[in-house]
């Protein structure tokens, strides 16, 4: 896609059902919730986390937290299949030895979107981020280091994996409003996993 960004079409397709079952398990312990931005808006994307740390937002800001603020408990641990997939995809993209400690799980229903942003709450941008798309397709957009840089659009479908490292690690990116549809494994939903080294 760009220097440091590699799209691995269908890389996780055959593991889709197992990944979705693992997401269901995470959501039993740490239910999906729509978090509040520092500006006071409720996000349209519902989120949960697994790993040593989880990404959270509230009126106080964006950060990684070791505990789920809704329950006070640690986040569920990272499933082995997430770790294996992240390591394999990162290796394929030229980043061997990637060991994430956090996985943000995003759930989109029709109408949900994620506006253009950078992922910069992690301690060390030298590590890549591995993203996995499951269920309904979405139009993903990514630009450059400046918010005003021109954006490219790319369709992300069930099983697609993108590895973002190097120069692309701090690129602006977002997801356009999800259109309704029906997917055999997820119904009217799209899920996205982002595996990160947060701490
Ligand atoms: C480019 N998620 O959780 S994944 C996010 O589909 C996020 O839910 C989107 O953006 C989603 O922060 C897009 C693709 C992605 C993830 C991380 C990136 C692209 C990235 C980090 C740097 C540059
Ligand atoms: Fe992001």
Short mmCIF file of C-alpha atoms and ligand atoms in Angstrom, two decimals:
data_model
loop_
_atom_site.label_atom_id
_atom_site.label_comp_id
_atom_site.label_asym_id
_atom_site.label_seq_id
_atom_site.Cartn_x
_atom_site.Cartn_y
_atom_site.Cartn_z
CA UNK A 1 0.00 0.00 0.00
CA UNK A 2 2.88 2.32 0.88
CA UNK A 3 6.46 2.16 2.19
CA UNK A 4 6.11 0.04 5.36
CA UNK A 5 2.44 -0.91 4.79
CA UNK A 6 1.60 -4.32 3.35
CA UNK A 7 -1.85 -5.68 2.54
CA UNK A 8 -2.02 -9.48 2.84
CA UNK A 9 -5.27 -10.32 1.03
CA UNK A 10 -7.17 -13.15 2.69
CA UNK A 11 -4.24 -14.02 4.98
CA UNK A 12 -6.63 -14.81 7.88
CA UNK A 13 -9.61 -16.04 5.83
CA UNK A 14 -9.32 -19.71 6.76
CA UNK A 15 -8.97 -18.78 10.44
CA UNK A 16 -12.02 -16.47 10.39
CA UNK A 17 -14.38 -18.72 12.34
CA UNK A 18 -11.79 -19.43 15.04
CA UNK A 19 -10.94 -15.74 15.38
CA UNK A 20 -14.62 -14.84 15.69
CA UNK A 21 -15.10 -17.51 18.37
CA UNK A 22 -12.16 -16.01 20.27
CA UNK A 23 -13.74 -12.54 19.97
CA UNK A 24 -16.98 -13.93 21.44
CA UNK A 25 -14.99 -15.28 24.38
CA UNK A 26 -13.31 -11.92 24.96
CA UNK A 27 -16.69 -10.17 24.84
CA UNK A 28 -18.11 -12.44 27.57
CA UNK A 29 -15.47 -11.17 30.01
CA UNK A 30 -15.17 -7.64 28.59
CA UNK A 31 -18.36 -6.65 26.72
CA UNK A 32 -18.25 -4.34 23.69
CA UNK A 33 -19.01 -0.74 24.62
CA UNK A 34 -19.17 2.60 22.84
CA UNK A 35 -16.60 4.80 24.51
CA UNK A 36 -16.66 8.58 24.91
CA UNK A 37 -14.06 10.79 23.21
CA UNK A 38 -12.27 13.53 25.15
CA UNK A 39 -14.55 15.97 23.28
CA UNK A 40 -17.64 14.27 24.74
CA UNK A 41 -18.88 12.33 21.71
CA UNK A 42 -19.94 8.68 21.86
CA UNK A 43 -18.01 6.66 19.28
CA UNK A 44 -20.13 4.84 16.69
CA UNK A 45 -17.71 1.87 16.77
CA UNK A 46 -18.10 -0.45 19.77
CA UNK A 47 -14.81 -1.66 21.31
CA UNK A 48 -13.26 -4.11 23.70
CA UNK A 49 -9.69 -5.31 24.30
CA UNK A 50 -7.54 -8.25 25.18
CA UNK A 51 -3.97 -8.35 26.40
CA UNK A 52 -1.85 -6.79 29.13
CA UNK A 53 -3.23 -3.40 28.21
CA UNK A 54 -6.30 -2.13 26.39
CA UNK A 55 -6.97 1.10 24.51
CA UNK A 56 -9.56 3.29 26.19
CA UNK A 57 -11.00 6.77 25.78
CA UNK A 58 -13.11 8.92 28.08
CA UNK A 59 -13.42 12.62 28.94
CA UNK A 60 -9.88 12.47 30.38
CA UNK A 61 -8.25 11.38 27.11
CA UNK A 62 -6.95 8.44 25.06
CA UNK A 63 -4.61 5.94 26.73
CA UNK A 64 -3.78 2.29 27.37
CA UNK A 65 -5.09 0.86 30.64
CA UNK A 66 -4.27 -2.47 32.27
CA UNK A 67 -7.80 -2.82 33.61
CA UNK A 68 -11.21 -2.62 31.97
CA UNK A 69 -12.69 0.61 33.34
CA UNK A 70 -16.21 -0.91 33.18
CA UNK A 71 -15.39 -3.87 35.45
CA UNK A 72 -12.13 -2.97 37.18
CA UNK A 73 -10.74 -6.36 36.08
CA UNK A 74 -7.68 -7.00 33.90
CA UNK A 75 -8.53 -7.41 30.20
CA UNK A 76 -8.88 -11.02 28.98
CA UNK A 77 -5.54 -12.45 27.90
CA UNK A 78 -4.48 -12.39 24.24
CA UNK A 79 -5.66 -15.62 22.58
CA UNK A 80 -2.83 -17.80 21.24
CA UNK A 81 -4.33 -17.64 17.74
CA UNK A 82 -4.09 -13.82 17.78
CA UNK A 83 -0.42 -13.96 18.77
CA UNK A 84 0.38 -16.56 16.11
CA UNK A 85 -1.44 -14.64 13.38
CA UNK A 86 0.21 -11.34 14.30
CA UNK A 87 3.67 -12.87 14.33
CA UNK A 88 3.14 -14.68 11.02
CA UNK A 89 1.72 -11.61 9.25
CA UNK A 90 4.41 -9.28 10.58
CA UNK A 91 7.11 -11.72 9.48
CA UNK A 92 5.56 -11.89 5.98
CA UNK A 93 5.68 -8.08 5.84
CA UNK A 94 9.32 -7.87 6.93
CA UNK A 95 8.92 -7.34 10.69
CA UNK A 96 10.02 -10.65 12.25
CA UNK A 97 9.70 -11.25 15.99
CA UNK A 98 6.60 -9.10 16.53
CA UNK A 99 5.01 -9.91 19.92
CA UNK A 100 1.93 -7.76 20.61
CA UNK A 101 0.78 -7.09 24.16
CA UNK A 102 -2.59 -5.53 23.27
CA UNK A 103 -5.42 -6.20 20.87
CA UNK A 104 -8.13 -3.61 20.31
CA UNK A 105 -11.29 -5.22 18.95
CA UNK A 106 -13.57 -2.90 16.95
CA UNK A 107 -17.17 -3.81 16.10
CA UNK A 108 -18.95 -1.93 13.32
CA UNK A 109 -22.68 -2.02 12.67
CA UNK A 110 -24.20 -0.30 9.62
CA UNK A 111 -23.71 3.45 9.98
CA UNK A 112 -20.59 3.16 12.16
CA UNK A 113 -17.42 4.90 11.04
CA UNK A 114 -13.97 5.82 12.31
CA UNK A 115 -12.78 9.28 11.38
CA UNK A 116 -9.26 10.01 10.18
CA UNK A 117 -6.74 9.63 13.03
CA UNK A 118 -3.24 8.50 13.94
CA UNK A 119 -2.43 5.65 16.34
CA UNK A 120 0.04 7.34 18.66
CA UNK A 121 -0.81 6.19 22.18
CA UNK A 122 1.76 3.36 22.03
CA UNK A 123 5.13 3.70 23.76
CA UNK A 124 7.37 2.82 20.78
CA UNK A 125 6.40 3.51 17.15
CA UNK A 126 9.23 1.21 16.06
CA UNK A 127 6.80 -1.71 16.37
CA UNK A 128 4.28 -2.37 13.60
CA UNK A 129 0.51 -2.72 14.03
CA UNK A 130 -1.21 -5.77 12.53
CA UNK A 131 -4.86 -5.29 11.56
CA UNK A 132 -7.31 -8.07 10.71
CA UNK A 133 -10.70 -7.50 9.05
CA UNK A 134 -13.59 -9.94 9.60
CA UNK A 135 -17.19 -9.99 8.38
CA UNK A 136 -18.70 -7.25 6.22
CA UNK A 137 -16.35 -5.36 3.90
CA UNK A 138 -15.46 -1.73 4.57
CA UNK A 139 -13.75 1.10 2.75
CA UNK A 140 -10.58 1.99 4.56
CA UNK A 141 -8.80 5.27 3.89
CA UNK A 142 -5.23 6.21 4.61
CA UNK A 143 -3.27 9.36 3.99
CA UNK A 144 0.11 10.49 5.22
CA UNK A 145 1.83 12.04 8.21
CA UNK A 146 -0.14 15.27 7.87
CA UNK A 147 -3.90 15.22 8.32
CA UNK A 148 -4.23 17.27 5.14
CA UNK A 149 -2.24 14.78 3.00
CA UNK A 150 -4.25 13.20 0.16
CA UNK A 151 -5.99 9.92 1.07
CA UNK A 152 -6.20 6.63 -0.79
CA UNK A 153 -9.15 4.30 -0.41
CA UNK A 154 -8.95 0.54 -0.27
CA UNK A 155 -11.63 -2.09 0.30
CA UNK A 156 -10.90 -4.39 3.25
CA UNK A 157 -12.72 -7.71 3.17
CA UNK A 158 -13.14 -10.72 5.42
CA UNK A 159 -9.75 -12.24 6.16
CA UNK A 160 -7.63 -9.34 4.93
CA UNK A 161 -4.62 -8.49 7.09
CA UNK A 162 -2.65 -5.25 6.90
CA UNK A 163 0.72 -4.69 8.53
CA UNK A 164 1.60 -1.04 9.26
CA UNK A 165 5.21 -0.37 10.11
CA UNK A 166 8.12 1.81 9.20
CA UNK A 167 7.17 5.13 7.63
CA UNK A 168 3.48 4.15 7.45
CA UNK A 169 3.19 3.57 11.20
CA UNK A 170 2.08 7.16 11.86
CA UNK A 171 -0.04 7.64 8.75
CA UNK A 172 -3.52 9.05 9.20
CA UNK A 173 -6.26 6.49 8.53
CA UNK A 174 -9.95 5.85 9.03
CA UNK A 175 -12.95 3.77 7.99
CA UNK A 176 -15.88 5.12 5.95
CA UNK A 177 -19.45 4.59 7.16
CA UNK A 178 -20.24 0.86 7.10
CA UNK A 179 -22.88 -0.08 4.55
CA UNK A 180 -25.42 -2.71 5.47
CA UNK A 181 -24.95 -6.22 4.15
CA UNK A 182 -25.01 -9.79 5.31
CA UNK A 183 -21.96 -11.92 6.01
CA UNK A 184 -22.33 -15.66 6.66
CA UNK A 185 -20.17 -15.55 9.81
CA UNK A 186 -20.98 -12.13 11.29
CA UNK A 187 -24.40 -11.12 9.94
CA UNK A 188 -24.73 -7.33 9.74
CA UNK A 189 -21.38 -6.64 11.38
CA UNK A 190 -17.74 -6.02 10.70
CA UNK A 191 -14.98 -6.70 13.23
CA UNK A 192 -11.44 -5.41 13.13
CA UNK A 193 -8.58 -6.59 15.31
CA UNK A 194 -5.52 -4.38 15.75
CA UNK A 195 -2.61 -6.13 17.39
CA UNK A 196 -0.19 -3.70 18.97
CA UNK A 197 2.87 -3.46 21.18
CA UNK A 198 1.42 -0.80 23.48
CA UNK A 199 3.66 -0.80 26.58
C1 LIG B 1 -2.41 2.75 9.68
N1 LIG B 1 -8.93 0.54 13.07
O1 LIG B 1 -8.32 0.61 15.69
S1 LIG B 1 -7.45 -1.01 10.80
C2 LIG B 1 -7.81 1.49 14.97
O2 LIG B 1 -10.80 -1.03 10.59
C3 LIG B 1 -8.15 1.53 13.53
O3 LIG B 1 -11.23 -0.68 12.68
C4 LIG B 1 -9.47 0.54 11.74
O4 LIG B 1 -7.75 2.42 12.85
C5 LIG B 1 -10.57 -0.48 11.66
O5 LIG B 1 -7.01 2.33 15.39
C6 LIG B 1 -8.46 0.40 10.69
C7 LIG B 1 -6.08 -0.45 9.85
C8 LIG B 1 -5.02 0.34 10.56
C9 LIG B 1 -4.74 0.11 11.87
C10 LIG B 1 -3.68 0.77 12.48
C11 LIG B 1 -2.88 1.66 11.74
C12 LIG B 1 -4.28 1.21 9.85
C13 LIG B 1 -3.19 1.88 10.41
C14 LIG B 1 -1.78 2.32 12.30
C15 LIG B 1 -1.00 3.14 11.54
C16 LIG B 1 -1.31 3.38 10.23
FE1 LIG B 2 -6.18 3.47 13.99
#
